[in-house]
């Protein structure tokens, strides 16, 4: 399984269309926010490795990432439908969240 650093990805939509194998995203040493819709609809992203400096996960950033099983990152805010329809999601790090939208995990695998 291939691992990509979020700082090395210039066009995530292109990655979404080209990657036909499961992959992991690394947020290590990333100190920004994950922009809205960044990985939306990606069927191959399985795991996000975290960073303590991630500020926020934007609206719909990982929505419909049906292979995503784990998000191990620290984020202060999680936007609207950020992980909606992530049906395989079973593990999420809630440790540092200060703001969570009601629809952040709508129809996800989290119980």
mmCIF file of C-alpha atoms in Angstrom:
data_model
loop_
_atom_site.group_PDB
_atom_site.id
_atom_site.type_symbol
_atom_site.label_atom_id
_atom_site.label_comp_id
_atom_site.label_asym_id
_atom_site.label_seq_id
_atom_site.Cartn_x
_atom_site.Cartn_y
_atom_site.Cartn_z
ATOM 1 C CA UNK A 1 0.000 0.000 0.000
ATOM 2 C CA UNK A 2 1.386 3.387 -0.975
ATOM 3 C CA UNK A 3 1.648 6.367 1.424
ATOM 4 C CA UNK A 4 1.362 9.951 0.199
ATOM 5 C CA UNK A 5 2.237 13.092 2.125
ATOM 6 C CA UNK A 6 -0.529 15.678 1.966
ATOM 7 C CA UNK A 7 2.071 18.407 1.338
ATOM 8 C CA UNK A 8 3.299 16.581 -1.788
ATOM 9 C CA UNK A 9 -0.123 16.289 -3.407
ATOM 10 C CA UNK A 10 -0.763 19.143 -5.791
ATOM 11 C CA UNK A 11 -4.011 17.999 -7.290
ATOM 12 C CA UNK A 12 -5.914 15.510 -5.146
ATOM 13 C CA UNK A 13 -8.688 15.147 -7.694
ATOM 14 C CA UNK A 14 -6.093 13.853 -10.147
ATOM 15 C CA UNK A 15 -4.871 11.399 -7.508
ATOM 16 C CA UNK A 16 -8.471 10.362 -6.893
ATOM 17 C CA UNK A 17 -8.850 9.424 -10.552
ATOM 18 C CA UNK A 18 -5.423 7.823 -11.115
ATOM 19 C CA UNK A 19 -4.933 5.755 -7.974
ATOM 20 C CA UNK A 20 -6.478 2.378 -8.613
ATOM 21 C CA UNK A 21 -4.939 0.828 -5.510
ATOM 22 C CA UNK A 22 -5.553 1.486 -1.836
ATOM 23 C CA UNK A 23 -3.364 4.184 -0.253
ATOM 24 C CA UNK A 24 -2.672 6.094 2.964
ATOM 25 C CA UNK A 25 -2.355 9.868 3.483
ATOM 26 C CA UNK A 26 0.218 11.207 5.922
ATOM 27 C CA UNK A 27 -0.470 14.496 7.707
ATOM 28 C CA UNK A 28 2.797 14.278 9.650
ATOM 29 C CA UNK A 29 4.495 17.699 9.798
ATOM 30 C CA UNK A 30 1.399 19.312 8.278
ATOM 31 C CA UNK A 31 0.195 22.371 10.156
ATOM 32 C CA UNK A 32 -2.735 23.611 8.164
ATOM 33 C CA UNK A 33 -6.342 22.763 7.498
ATOM 34 C CA UNK A 34 -7.630 20.075 5.210
ATOM 35 C CA UNK A 35 -9.566 22.016 2.614
ATOM 36 C CA UNK A 36 -13.197 21.248 1.780
ATOM 37 C CA UNK A 37 -13.866 18.460 -0.753
ATOM 38 C CA UNK A 38 -10.143 17.508 -0.910
ATOM 39 C CA UNK A 39 -10.598 13.732 -1.050
ATOM 40 C CA UNK A 40 -14.348 13.581 -1.504
ATOM 41 C CA UNK A 41 -15.496 10.420 -3.252
ATOM 42 C CA UNK A 42 -12.112 8.677 -3.236
ATOM 43 C CA UNK A 43 -12.682 4.915 -3.137
ATOM 44 C CA UNK A 44 -9.056 3.960 -2.466
ATOM 45 C CA UNK A 45 -8.054 6.054 0.565
ATOM 46 C CA UNK A 46 -7.968 3.700 3.555
ATOM 47 C CA UNK A 47 -6.172 5.445 6.406
ATOM 48 C CA UNK A 48 -5.061 8.946 7.447
ATOM 49 C CA UNK A 49 -1.966 9.184 9.664
ATOM 50 C CA UNK A 50 -2.086 12.205 11.881
ATOM 51 C CA UNK A 51 -0.337 15.299 13.032
ATOM 52 C CA UNK A 52 -0.799 17.352 16.156
ATOM 53 C CA UNK A 53 -0.841 20.542 14.089
ATOM 54 C CA UNK A 54 -3.841 19.933 11.845
ATOM 55 C CA UNK A 55 -6.254 22.795 12.525
ATOM 56 C CA UNK A 56 -9.466 21.692 10.844
ATOM 57 C CA UNK A 57 -11.053 19.203 8.497
ATOM 58 C CA UNK A 58 -13.088 21.121 5.938
ATOM 59 C CA UNK A 59 -16.651 20.444 4.839
ATOM 60 C CA UNK A 60 -16.963 17.220 2.809
ATOM 61 C CA UNK A 61 -13.161 16.755 2.901
ATOM 62 C CA UNK A 62 -13.460 12.955 3.111
ATOM 63 C CA UNK A 63 -17.150 12.484 2.301
ATOM 64 C CA UNK A 64 -17.935 9.263 0.420
ATOM 65 C CA UNK A 65 -14.446 7.825 0.990
ATOM 66 C CA UNK A 66 -15.934 4.367 1.298
ATOM 67 C CA UNK A 67 -12.626 2.539 1.956
ATOM 68 C CA UNK A 68 -11.540 4.906 4.762
ATOM 69 C CA UNK A 69 -11.349 2.856 7.973
ATOM 70 C CA UNK A 70 -9.289 5.045 10.289
ATOM 71 C CA UNK A 71 -8.507 8.723 10.860
ATOM 72 C CA UNK A 72 -5.695 9.059 13.365
ATOM 73 C CA UNK A 73 -5.079 12.790 13.427
ATOM 74 C CA UNK A 74 -5.687 15.585 15.818
ATOM 75 C CA UNK A 75 -8.023 18.326 14.573
ATOM 76 C CA UNK A 76 -9.640 21.199 16.453
ATOM 77 C CA UNK A 77 -12.676 21.417 14.158
ATOM 78 C CA UNK A 78 -14.528 18.978 11.907
ATOM 79 C CA UNK A 79 -16.786 20.545 9.287
ATOM 80 C CA UNK A 80 -20.170 19.686 7.800
ATOM 81 C CA UNK A 81 -20.334 16.177 6.345
ATOM 82 C CA UNK A 82 -16.530 15.843 6.522
ATOM 83 C CA UNK A 83 -16.829 12.062 6.908
ATOM 84 C CA UNK A 84 -20.395 11.546 5.694
ATOM 85 C CA UNK A 85 -21.023 8.229 3.946
ATOM 86 C CA UNK A 86 -17.610 6.841 4.984
ATOM 87 C CA UNK A 87 -19.252 3.488 5.547
ATOM 88 C CA UNK A 88 -16.025 1.656 6.509
ATOM 89 C CA UNK A 89 -14.916 4.236 9.101
ATOM 90 C CA UNK A 90 -14.498 2.489 12.445
ATOM 91 C CA UNK A 91 -11.772 4.432 14.254
ATOM 92 C CA UNK A 92 -11.475 8.196 14.735
ATOM 93 C CA UNK A 93 -9.289 10.255 17.094
ATOM 94 C CA UNK A 94 -11.632 12.693 18.904
ATOM 95 C CA UNK A 95 -8.974 13.829 21.379
ATOM 96 C CA UNK A 96 -8.534 17.545 20.508
ATOM 97 C CA UNK A 97 -11.845 18.408 18.846
ATOM 98 C CA UNK A 98 -13.367 21.672 20.024
ATOM 99 C CA UNK A 99 -15.993 22.072 17.286
ATOM 100 C CA UNK A 100 -17.891 19.252 15.653
ATOM 101 C CA UNK A 101 -20.753 19.699 13.213
ATOM 102 C CA UNK A 102 -23.898 17.616 13.666
ATOM 103 C CA UNK A 103 -23.541 16.138 10.191
ATOM 104 C CA UNK A 104 -19.785 15.448 10.331
ATOM 105 C CA UNK A 105 -20.235 11.673 10.519
ATOM 106 C CA UNK A 106 -23.657 11.326 8.922
ATOM 107 C CA UNK A 107 -24.162 7.791 7.541
ATOM 108 C CA UNK A 108 -20.585 6.793 8.416
ATOM 109 C CA UNK A 109 -19.423 3.526 9.942
ATOM 110 C CA UNK A 110 -18.891 5.129 13.364
ATOM 111 C CA UNK A 111 -21.335 4.037 16.035
#
